[in-house]
PDB file of C-alpha atoms and ligand atoms in Angstrom:
ATOM      1  CA  MET A  23       0.000   0.058  -0.074  1.00  0.00           C
ATOM      2  CA  GLY A  24       1.388   3.333  -1.064  1.00  0.00           C
ATOM      3  CA  LYS A  25       1.550   6.035   1.585  1.00  0.00           C
ATOM      4  CA  VAL A  26       0.996   9.574   0.625  1.00  0.00           C
ATOM      5  CA  ILE A  27       2.697  12.115   2.926  1.00  0.00           C
ATOM      6  CA  ALA A  28       2.284  15.893   2.488  1.00  0.00           C
ATOM      7  CA  VAL A  29       5.133  18.082   3.819  1.00  0.00           C
ATOM      8  CA  ALA A  30       3.178  21.162   4.887  1.00  0.00           C
ATOM      9  CA  ASN A  31       3.629  24.430   6.741  1.00  0.00           C
ATOM     10  CA  GLN A  32       2.099  27.694   5.414  1.00  0.00           C
ATOM     11  CA  LYS A  33       5.252  29.497   6.473  1.00  0.00           C
ATOM     12  CA  GLY A  34       7.776  29.912   3.676  1.00  0.00           C
ATOM     13  CA  GLY A  35      11.472  29.041   4.211  1.00  0.00           C
ATOM     14  CA  VAL A  36      10.979  26.512   7.035  1.00  0.00           C
ATOM     15  CA  GLY A  37      12.521  23.636   5.034  1.00  0.00           C
ATOM     16  CA  LYS A  38       9.512  22.029   3.263  1.00  0.00           C
ATOM     17  CA  THR A  39      11.171  21.702   0.002  1.00  0.00           C
ATOM     18  CA  THR A  40      14.578  20.655   1.343  1.00  0.00           C
ATOM     19  CA  THR A  41      12.802  17.973   3.368  1.00  0.00           C
ATOM     20  CA  SER A  42      10.565  16.853   0.514  1.00  0.00           C
ATOM     21  CA  VAL A  43      13.543  16.375  -1.876  1.00  0.00           C
ATOM     22  CA  ASN A  44      15.931  14.832   0.521  1.00  0.00           C
ATOM     23  CA  LEU A  45      13.368  12.592   2.411  1.00  0.00           C
ATOM     24  CA  ALA A  46      12.273  11.415  -1.120  1.00  0.00           C
ATOM     25  CA  ALA A  47      15.804  10.791  -2.081  1.00  0.00           C
ATOM     26  CA  GLY A  48      16.674   9.090   1.258  1.00  0.00           C
ATOM     27  CA  LEU A  49      13.698   6.701   0.945  1.00  0.00           C
ATOM     28  CA  ALA A  50      14.638   5.898  -2.718  1.00  0.00           C
ATOM     29  CA  TYR A  51      18.208   5.133  -1.651  1.00  0.00           C
ATOM     30  CA  LEU A  52      16.878   2.806   0.902  1.00  0.00           C
ATOM     31  CA  GLY A  53      15.158   0.870  -2.024  1.00  0.00           C
ATOM     32  CA  LYS A  54      11.697   2.363  -1.673  1.00  0.00           C
ATOM     33  CA  LYS A  55       9.655   3.315  -4.829  1.00  0.00           C
ATOM     34  CA  VAL A  56       9.043   6.956  -4.400  1.00  0.00           C
ATOM     35  CA  LEU A  57       6.973   9.599  -6.210  1.00  0.00           C
ATOM     36  CA  LEU A  58       7.787  13.156  -5.400  1.00  0.00           C
ATOM     37  CA  ILE A  59       5.014  15.650  -6.259  1.00  0.00           C
ATOM     38  CA  ASP A  60       6.110  19.342  -6.526  1.00  0.00           C
ATOM     39  CA  PHE A  61       2.883  21.021  -5.537  1.00  0.00           C
ATOM     40  CA  ASP A  62       4.377  24.561  -5.212  1.00  0.00           C
ATOM     41  CA  PRO A  63       4.098  27.017  -8.138  1.00  0.00           C
ATOM     42  CA  GLN A  64       7.707  28.090  -7.406  1.00  0.00           C
ATOM     43  CA  GLY A  65       8.928  24.805  -8.626  1.00  0.00           C
ATOM     44  CA  ASN A  66      11.758  24.673  -6.172  1.00  0.00           C
ATOM     45  CA  ALA A  67      11.599  20.911  -5.714  1.00  0.00           C
ATOM     46  CA  THR A  68      11.546  20.403  -9.508  1.00  0.00           C
ATOM     47  CA  GLN A  69      14.720  22.475  -9.910  1.00  0.00           C
ATOM     48  CA  GLY A  70      16.310  21.074  -6.843  1.00  0.00           C
ATOM     49  CA  ILE A  71      16.006  17.556  -8.034  1.00  0.00           C
ATOM     50  CA  GLY A  72      17.542  18.448 -11.329  1.00  0.00           C
ATOM     51  CA  ALA A  73      14.508  18.511 -13.787  1.00  0.00           C
ATOM     52  CA  SER A  74      15.156  21.266 -16.281  1.00  0.00           C
ATOM     53  CA  ARG A  75      12.263  23.212 -17.640  1.00  0.00           C
ATOM     54  CA  SER A  76      13.029  21.814 -21.137  1.00  0.00           C
ATOM     55  CA  SER A  77      12.706  18.177 -19.944  1.00  0.00           C
ATOM     56  CA  PHE A  78       8.910  18.325 -19.463  1.00  0.00           C
ATOM     57  CA  LYS A  79       5.822  19.687 -21.085  1.00  0.00           C
ATOM     58  CA  LEU A  80       3.145  18.611 -18.553  1.00  0.00           C
ATOM     59  CA  SER A  81       3.277  19.451 -14.896  1.00  0.00           C
ATOM     60  CA  ALA A  82       1.271  19.459 -11.588  1.00  0.00           C
ATOM     61  CA  TYR A  83      -1.016  22.028 -13.106  1.00  0.00           C
ATOM     62  CA  ASP A  84      -2.112  19.714 -15.797  1.00  0.00           C
ATOM     63  CA  LEU A  85      -2.546  16.832 -13.268  1.00  0.00           C
ATOM     64  CA  LEU A  86      -4.834  18.905 -11.224  1.00  0.00           C
ATOM     65  CA  LEU A  87      -6.901  20.686 -13.889  1.00  0.00           C
ATOM     66  CA  SER A  88      -6.962  18.673 -17.094  1.00  0.00           C
ATOM     67  CA  ASP A  89      -7.910  15.208 -18.058  1.00  0.00           C
ATOM     68  CA  LYS A  90      -4.213  14.174 -18.066  1.00  0.00           C
ATOM     69  CA  LYS A  91      -3.608  10.994 -15.916  1.00  0.00           C
ATOM     70  CA  ALA A  92      -0.760  10.923 -13.362  1.00  0.00           C
ATOM     71  CA  SER A  93       1.255   8.642 -15.672  1.00  0.00           C
ATOM     72  CA  ASP A  94       1.151  11.329 -18.442  1.00  0.00           C
ATOM     73  CA  VAL A  95       2.773  13.858 -16.177  1.00  0.00           C
ATOM     74  CA  ILE A  96       5.310  11.691 -14.201  1.00  0.00           C
ATOM     75  CA  LEU A  97       8.971  11.990 -15.101  1.00  0.00           C
ATOM     76  CA  SER A  98      11.681   9.592 -14.244  1.00  0.00           C
ATOM     77  CA  ILE A  99      14.686  10.889 -12.333  1.00  0.00           C
ATOM     78  CA  HIS A 100      17.751   8.629 -12.230  1.00  0.00           C
ATOM     79  CA  GLN A 101      19.858  10.117  -9.436  1.00  0.00           C
ATOM     80  CA  PRO A 102      18.191   9.766  -7.001  1.00  0.00           C
ATOM     81  CA  PRO A 103      16.149   6.897  -8.505  1.00  0.00           C
ATOM     82  CA  LEU A 104      12.529   8.270  -8.158  1.00  0.00           C
ATOM     83  CA  SER A 105       9.565   9.636 -10.006  1.00  0.00           C
ATOM     84  CA  LEU A 106       8.585  13.262 -10.183  1.00  0.00           C
ATOM     85  CA  VAL A 107       5.495  15.313 -10.990  1.00  0.00           C
ATOM     86  CA  PRO A 108       7.162  18.571 -11.794  1.00  0.00           C
ATOM     87  CA  SER A 109       5.675  22.053 -11.139  1.00  0.00           C
ATOM     88  CA  THR A 110       5.849  25.310 -12.858  1.00  0.00           C
ATOM     89  CA  ILE A 111       4.377  28.825 -12.250  1.00  0.00           C
ATOM     90  CA  ASP A 112       1.283  27.697 -14.072  1.00  0.00           C
ATOM     91  CA  LEU A 113       0.180  26.180 -10.864  1.00  0.00           C
ATOM     92  CA  ALA A 114      -0.133  29.647  -9.389  1.00  0.00           C
ATOM     93  CA  GLY A 115      -3.291  30.135 -11.362  1.00  0.00           C
ATOM     94  CA  ALA A 116      -4.933  26.924 -10.249  1.00  0.00           C
ATOM     95  CA  ASP A 117      -6.225  28.412  -7.054  1.00  0.00           C
ATOM     96  CA  LEU A 118      -8.312  30.800  -8.934  1.00  0.00           C
ATOM     97  CA  GLU A 119      -9.468  28.330 -11.587  1.00  0.00           C
ATOM     98  CA  MET A 120     -10.491  25.857  -8.917  1.00  0.00           C
ATOM     99  CA  VAL A 121     -12.769  28.411  -7.117  1.00  0.00           C
ATOM    100  CA  GLU A 122     -15.063  28.120 -10.085  1.00  0.00           C
ATOM    101  CA  TYR A 123     -15.632  24.401  -9.463  1.00  0.00           C
ATOM    102  CA  LYS A 124     -18.849  24.018  -7.594  1.00  0.00           C
ATOM    103  CA  GLN A 125     -18.174  20.572  -6.080  1.00  0.00           C
ATOM    104  CA  GLY A 126     -15.199  18.428  -5.459  1.00  0.00           C
ATOM    105  CA  LYS A 127     -12.572  21.094  -5.996  1.00  0.00           C
ATOM    106  CA  GLU A 128     -10.742  19.850  -2.775  1.00  0.00           C
ATOM    107  CA  LYS A 129     -10.474  16.357  -4.193  1.00  0.00           C
ATOM    108  CA  LEU A 130      -9.077  17.004  -7.566  1.00  0.00           C
ATOM    109  CA  LEU A 131      -5.444  15.783  -6.648  1.00  0.00           C
ATOM    110  CA  LYS A 132      -6.700  12.843  -4.676  1.00  0.00           C
ATOM    111  CA  ASN A 133      -8.734  11.685  -7.701  1.00  0.00           C
ATOM    112  CA  LYS A 134      -5.562  11.634  -9.757  1.00  0.00           C
ATOM    113  CA  ILE A 135      -3.336  10.084  -7.047  1.00  0.00           C
ATOM    114  CA  ASP A 136      -5.543   7.300  -5.698  1.00  0.00           C
ATOM    115  CA  PRO A 137      -5.389   5.163  -8.918  1.00  0.00           C
ATOM    116  CA  ILE A 138      -1.540   5.250  -8.777  1.00  0.00           C
ATOM    117  CA  LYS A 139      -0.466   5.417  -5.180  1.00  0.00           C
ATOM    118  CA  ASP A 140      -0.067   1.752  -4.805  1.00  0.00           C
ATOM    119  CA  HIS A 141       2.528   1.775  -7.569  1.00  0.00           C
ATOM    120  CA  TYR A 142       4.803   3.443  -4.991  1.00  0.00           C
ATOM    121  CA  ASP A 143       5.833   2.884  -1.487  1.00  0.00           C
ATOM    122  CA  TYR A 144       5.770   6.638  -0.682  1.00  0.00           C
ATOM    123  CA  VAL A 145       4.270   9.594  -2.417  1.00  0.00           C
ATOM    124  CA  ILE A 146       5.796  12.816  -1.011  1.00  0.00           C
ATOM    125  CA  ILE A 147       3.983  16.067  -1.667  1.00  0.00           C
ATOM    126  CA  ASP A 148       5.957  19.301  -1.378  1.00  0.00           C
ATOM    127  CA  CYS A 149       3.254  21.833  -0.358  1.00  0.00           C
ATOM    128  CA  PRO A 150       3.085  25.609  -1.235  1.00  0.00           C
ATOM    129  CA  PRO A 151       3.519  28.157   1.545  1.00  0.00           C
ATOM    130  CA  SER A 152      -0.145  28.970   1.958  1.00  0.00           C
ATOM    131  CA  LEU A 153      -3.276  27.632   3.216  1.00  0.00           C
ATOM    132  CA  GLY A 154      -5.388  27.884   0.062  1.00  0.00           C
ATOM    133  CA  LEU A 155      -6.949  25.308  -2.190  1.00  0.00           C
ATOM    134  CA  LEU A 156      -3.651  23.812  -3.284  1.00  0.00           C
ATOM    135  CA  ASN A 157      -2.822  22.961   0.245  1.00  0.00           C
ATOM    136  CA  THR A 158      -6.346  21.667   0.969  1.00  0.00           C
ATOM    137  CA  ASN A 159      -5.898  19.379  -2.217  1.00  0.00           C
ATOM    138  CA  ALA A 160      -2.585  18.028  -0.842  1.00  0.00           C
ATOM    139  CA  LEU A 161      -3.949  17.362   2.610  1.00  0.00           C
ATOM    140  CA  THR A 162      -7.053  15.718   1.162  1.00  0.00           C
ATOM    141  CA  ALA A 163      -4.900  13.404  -1.099  1.00  0.00           C
ATOM    142  CA  ALA A 164      -2.625  12.519   1.790  1.00  0.00           C
ATOM    143  CA  ASP A 165      -2.591   9.842   4.375  1.00  0.00           C
ATOM    144  CA  SER A 166      -0.361  11.927   6.694  1.00  0.00           C
ATOM    145  CA  VAL A 167       1.436  15.198   7.207  1.00  0.00           C
ATOM    146  CA  ILE A 168       4.986  15.960   8.032  1.00  0.00           C
ATOM    147  CA  ILE A 169       5.286  19.504   9.494  1.00  0.00           C
ATOM    148  CA  PRO A 170       8.807  20.985   9.361  1.00  0.00           C
ATOM    149  CA  VAL A 171       9.364  23.589  12.103  1.00  0.00           C
ATOM    150  CA  GLN A 172      12.338  25.938  11.710  1.00  0.00           C
ATOM    151  CA  CYS A 173      14.240  26.408  14.959  1.00  0.00           C
ATOM    152  CA  GLU A 174      13.840  30.196  14.791  1.00  0.00           C
ATOM    153  CA  TYR A 175      12.011  33.089  16.298  1.00  0.00           C
ATOM    154  CA  TYR A 176       8.297  32.747  15.816  1.00  0.00           C
ATOM    155  CA  ALA A 177       8.663  29.051  14.860  1.00  0.00           C
ATOM    156  CA  LEU A 178       5.416  28.223  16.646  1.00  0.00           C
ATOM    157  CA  GLU A 179       3.538  31.150  15.364  1.00  0.00           C
ATOM    158  CA  GLY A 180       1.189  29.881  12.556  1.00  0.00           C
ATOM    159  CA  LEU A 181       1.240  26.282  13.796  1.00  0.00           C
ATOM    160  CA  THR A 182      -2.197  26.764  15.432  1.00  0.00           C
ATOM    161  CA  GLN A 183      -3.528  27.876  12.012  1.00  0.00           C
ATOM    162  CA  LEU A 184      -2.053  24.899  10.381  1.00  0.00           C
ATOM    163  CA  LEU A 185      -3.449  22.459  12.963  1.00  0.00           C
ATOM    164  CA  SER A 186      -6.890  23.984  12.553  1.00  0.00           C
ATOM    165  CA  THR A 187      -6.632  23.611   8.816  1.00  0.00           C
ATOM    166  CA  ILE A 188      -5.600  19.970   9.286  1.00  0.00           C
ATOM    167  CA  ARG A 189      -8.563  19.366  11.636  1.00  0.00           C
ATOM    168  CA  LEU A 190     -10.948  21.062   9.043  1.00  0.00           C
ATOM    169  CA  VAL A 191      -9.700  18.853   6.236  1.00  0.00           C
ATOM    170  CA  GLN A 192     -10.082  15.812   8.672  1.00  0.00           C
ATOM    171  CA  ARG A 193     -13.666  16.817   9.318  1.00  0.00           C
ATOM    172  CA  LEU A 194     -14.772  17.695   5.808  1.00  0.00           C
ATOM    173  CA  PHE A 195     -12.643  15.696   3.291  1.00  0.00           C
ATOM    174  CA  ASN A 196     -10.179  13.253   4.766  1.00  0.00           C
ATOM    175  CA  PRO A 197     -11.125  11.686   8.154  1.00  0.00           C
ATOM    176  CA  HIS A 198      -8.022   9.377   8.090  1.00  0.00           C
ATOM    177  CA  LEU A 199      -5.456  12.208   7.938  1.00  0.00           C
ATOM    178  CA  ILE A 200      -2.909  12.032  10.554  1.00  0.00           C
ATOM    179  CA  ILE A 201       0.076  13.928  11.674  1.00  0.00           C
ATOM    180  CA  GLU A 202       3.038  11.737  10.619  1.00  0.00           C
ATOM    181  CA  GLY A 203       5.592  13.725  12.439  1.00  0.00           C
ATOM    182  CA  VAL A 204       7.041  17.112  13.318  1.00  0.00           C
ATOM    183  CA  LEU A 205      10.614  17.900  12.079  1.00  0.00           C
ATOM    184  CA  LEU A 206      12.909  20.335  13.618  1.00  0.00           C
ATOM    185  CA  THR A 207      14.857  21.956  10.955  1.00  0.00           C
ATOM    186  CA  MET A 208      17.884  24.313  10.681  1.00  0.00           C
ATOM    187  CA  TYR A 209      18.702  23.172  14.230  1.00  0.00           C
ATOM    188  CA  ASP A 210      21.882  24.983  15.622  1.00  0.00           C
ATOM    189  CA  ILE A 211      23.066  23.250  18.750  1.00  0.00           C
ATOM    190  CA  ARG A 212      25.011  26.294  19.687  1.00  0.00           C
ATOM    191  CA  THR A 213      22.089  28.598  20.096  1.00  0.00           C
ATOM    192  CA  ARG A 214      19.729  28.660  23.084  1.00  0.00           C
ATOM    193  CA  LEU A 215      16.964  29.520  20.736  1.00  0.00           C
ATOM    194  CA  SER A 216      17.232  26.189  18.916  1.00  0.00           C
ATOM    195  CA  VAL A 217      17.158  24.392  22.238  1.00  0.00           C
ATOM    196  CA  GLU A 218      14.208  26.372  23.477  1.00  0.00           C
ATOM    197  CA  VAL A 219      12.129  25.967  20.190  1.00  0.00           C
ATOM    198  CA  SER A 220      12.937  22.229  20.296  1.00  0.00           C
ATOM    199  CA  GLN A 221      11.799  21.812  23.944  1.00  0.00           C
ATOM    200  CA  GLU A 222       8.603  23.868  23.288  1.00  0.00           C
ATOM    201  CA  VAL A 223       7.803  21.731  20.171  1.00  0.00           C
ATOM    202  CA  ARG A 224       8.420  18.552  22.040  1.00  0.00           C
ATOM    203  CA  LYS A 225       6.269  19.660  24.976  1.00  0.00           C
ATOM    204  CA  TYR A 226       3.393  20.144  22.556  1.00  0.00           C
ATOM    205  CA  PHE A 227       3.756  17.289  20.116  1.00  0.00           C
ATOM    206  CA  LYS A 228       5.474  14.812  22.423  1.00  0.00           C
ATOM    207  CA  GLU A 229       6.562  11.643  20.677  1.00  0.00           C
ATOM    208  CA  ARG A 230       5.337  12.853  17.346  1.00  0.00           C
ATOM    209  CA  VAL A 231       8.492  14.913  17.016  1.00  0.00           C
ATOM    210  CA  TYR A 232      11.173  13.074  15.088  1.00  0.00           C
ATOM    211  CA  LYS A 233      14.353  12.039  16.978  1.00  0.00           C
ATOM    212  CA  SER A 234      16.189  13.124  13.859  1.00  0.00           C
ATOM    213  CA  THR A 235      16.616  16.814  13.759  1.00  0.00           C
ATOM    214  CA  ILE A 236      17.979  18.551  10.726  1.00  0.00           C
ATOM    215  CA  PRO A 237      20.981  20.856  11.463  1.00  0.00           C
ATOM    216  CA  ARG A 238      21.667  24.074   9.760  1.00  0.00           C
ATOM    217  CA  ASN A 239      24.038  22.907   7.133  1.00  0.00           C
ATOM    218  CA  VAL A 240      25.341  24.941   4.304  1.00  0.00           C
ATOM    219  CA  LYS A 241      25.627  21.818   1.975  1.00  0.00           C
ATOM    220  CA  LEU A 242      21.802  21.558   2.309  1.00  0.00           C
ATOM    221  CA  SER A 243      21.385  25.080   0.860  1.00  0.00           C
ATOM    222  CA  GLU A 244      24.016  24.449  -1.906  1.00  0.00           C
ATOM    223  CA  ALA A 245      22.743  21.204  -3.290  1.00  0.00           C
ATOM    224  CA  PRO A 246      19.610  22.558  -5.089  1.00  0.00           C
ATOM    225  CA  SER A 247      21.651  24.951  -7.233  1.00  0.00           C
ATOM    226  CA  ARG A 248      23.306  21.885  -8.672  1.00  0.00           C
ATOM    227  CA  GLY A 249      20.020  20.074  -9.126  1.00  0.00           C
ATOM    228  CA  GLN A 250      21.085  17.437  -6.681  1.00  0.00           C
ATOM    229  CA  SER A 251      19.780  15.921  -3.546  1.00  0.00           C
ATOM    230  CA  ILE A 252      22.169  16.032  -0.567  1.00  0.00           C
ATOM    231  CA  PHE A 253      23.104  12.363  -1.174  1.00  0.00           C
ATOM    232  CA  GLU A 254      24.637  13.175  -4.574  1.00  0.00           C
ATOM    233  CA  TYR A 255      26.032  16.620  -3.577  1.00  0.00           C
ATOM    234  CA  ASP A 256      27.763  15.605  -0.406  1.00  0.00           C
ATOM    235  CA  VAL A 257      26.928  12.244   1.211  1.00  0.00           C
ATOM    236  CA  ARG A 258      29.293  12.828   4.020  1.00  0.00           C
ATOM    237  CA  SER A 259      27.716  16.226   5.059  1.00  0.00           C
ATOM    238  CA  GLU A 260      25.854  16.555   8.395  1.00  0.00           C
ATOM    239  CA  GLY A 261      22.743  17.293   6.263  1.00  0.00           C
ATOM    240  CA  ALA A 262      23.089  14.004   4.394  1.00  0.00           C
ATOM    241  CA  LYS A 263      23.507  12.086   7.684  1.00  0.00           C
ATOM    242  CA  ALA A 264      20.405  13.854   9.191  1.00  0.00           C
ATOM    243  CA  TYR A 265      18.086  13.142   6.215  1.00  0.00           C
ATOM    244  CA  ALA A 266      19.317   9.617   5.970  1.00  0.00           C
ATOM    245  CA  ALA A 267      18.473   9.149   9.699  1.00  0.00           C
ATOM    246  CA  LEU A 268      15.030  10.706   9.036  1.00  0.00           C
ATOM    247  CA  ALA A 269      14.339   8.483   6.064  1.00  0.00           C
ATOM    248  CA  LYS A 270      15.034   5.361   8.339  1.00  0.00           C
ATOM    249  CA  GLU A 271      12.917   6.757  11.139  1.00  0.00           C
ATOM    250  CA  VAL A 272      10.029   7.286   8.681  1.00  0.00           C
ATOM    251  CA  LEU A 273      10.459   3.697   7.482  1.00  0.00           C
ATOM    252  CA  LYS A 274      10.525   2.332  11.012  1.00  0.00           C
ATOM    253  CA  TYR A 275       7.447   4.253  12.020  1.00  0.00           C
ATOM    254  CA  ASN A 276       5.629   2.773   8.974  1.00  0.00           C
ATOM    255  CA  GLY A 277       6.771  -0.824   9.673  1.00  0.00           C
ATOM    256  CA  GLY A 278       9.960  -0.945   7.531  1.00  0.00           C
TER     257      GLY A 278
HETATM  258  N1  ADP B  15      18.935  22.506   7.299  1.00  0.00           N
HETATM  259  C1  ADP B  15      19.290  23.562   6.528  1.00  0.00           C
HETATM  260  N2  ADP B  15      20.463  24.248   6.530  1.00  0.00           N
HETATM  261  C2  ADP B  15      20.726  25.307   5.865  1.00  0.00           C
HETATM  262  N3  ADP B  15      19.932  25.757   4.868  1.00  0.00           N
HETATM  263  C3  ADP B  15      18.717  25.145   4.827  1.00  0.00           C
HETATM  264  C4  ADP B  15      18.310  24.076   5.622  1.00  0.00           C
HETATM  265  N4  ADP B  15      16.989  23.796   5.180  1.00  0.00           N
HETATM  266  C5  ADP B  15      16.664  24.576   4.171  1.00  0.00           C
HETATM  267  N5  ADP B  15      17.613  25.501   3.939  1.00  0.00           N
HETATM  268  C6  ADP B  15      17.638  26.647   3.061  1.00  0.00           C
HETATM  269  O1  ADP B  15      16.664  27.467   3.483  1.00  0.00           O
HETATM  270  C7  ADP B  15      15.855  28.053   2.427  1.00  0.00           C
HETATM  271  C8  ADP B  15      14.386  27.589   2.692  1.00  0.00           C
HETATM  272  O2  ADP B  15      14.311  26.267   2.658  1.00  0.00           O
HETATM  273  P1  ADP B  15      13.205  25.435   1.823  1.00  0.00           P
HETATM  274  O3  ADP B  15      13.275  24.062   2.016  1.00  0.00           O
HETATM  275  O4  ADP B  15      13.078  26.082   0.382  1.00  0.00           O
HETATM  276  O5  ADP B  15      11.846  25.996   2.609  1.00  0.00           O
HETATM  277  P2  ADP B  15      10.339  26.130   2.118  1.00  0.00           P
HETATM  278  O6  ADP B  15      10.048  25.051   1.127  1.00  0.00           O
HETATM  279  O7  ADP B  15       9.514  25.721   3.469  1.00  0.00           O
HETATM  280  O8  ADP B  15      10.009  27.465   1.734  1.00  0.00           O
HETATM  281  C9  ADP B  15      16.423  27.542   1.188  1.00  0.00           C
HETATM  282  O9  ADP B  15      17.352  28.372   0.653  1.00  0.00           O
HETATM  283  C10 ADP B  15      17.172  26.200   1.656  1.00  0.00           C
HETATM  284  O10 ADP B  15      18.183  25.856   0.806  1.00  0.00           O
HETATM  285 MG1   MG B  16       9.312  25.137  -0.773  1.00  0.00          MG
END
């Protein structure tokens, strides 16, 4: 059974894309069949995994709003060995277009993903930094959510809003949605702030906070400009070790 995990937080810059790309890559290198869906109009995951704009015609926009099937839109990436639904700025218009749909606009992605999810072990959705219809579509299609929390000032601000959105989606469209885990990102052991944010998040989410925390690591910020996951860019880096540990933790939680 394929598991669909949305990586969501309406705040920008908290590590959603870095986590989506490197968790997807980590799971792929552990031998899992992985589909990465770039669901952000900025297309950062698409570029970050090395899919150049000229290598595809169809994207997440077509998956969502045309009669194209997932298999028409999916690209094969070789390093890391995974499948990708790429995204372009076209997706930015989807929110407005969907508003015109009277019924079922929250389930458009789910309808396309459900028929193929069992071809994969994991489907990872990199969500946009907003709580609009794109996010609702991702949460409705997902079995669970990973919430990256940046160890910075105001880290917890906005989490209440995200949690109430998750509850709303549970109530209206997807009763089975669960929180897969909360991931502390850009952790800096030398700062009291990181320690404090980490303690606060653990106090609230308890055992749902991953043991693996992602350190602030410059290699993680350099890798996307090469179109590489951290495992191609610098497998010995602290960032690579952290995302490898996270991938193992996700597997363990899901029974291997
Ligand atoms: N652990 C990290 N260490 C250093 N830089 C990071 C780390 N995680 C993310 N970044 C950088 O921070 C910025 C925001 O991260 P990103 O994953 O794009 O966040 P989001 O998708 O939530 O907007 C990017 O430039 C990214 O390369
Ligand atoms: Mg992003």
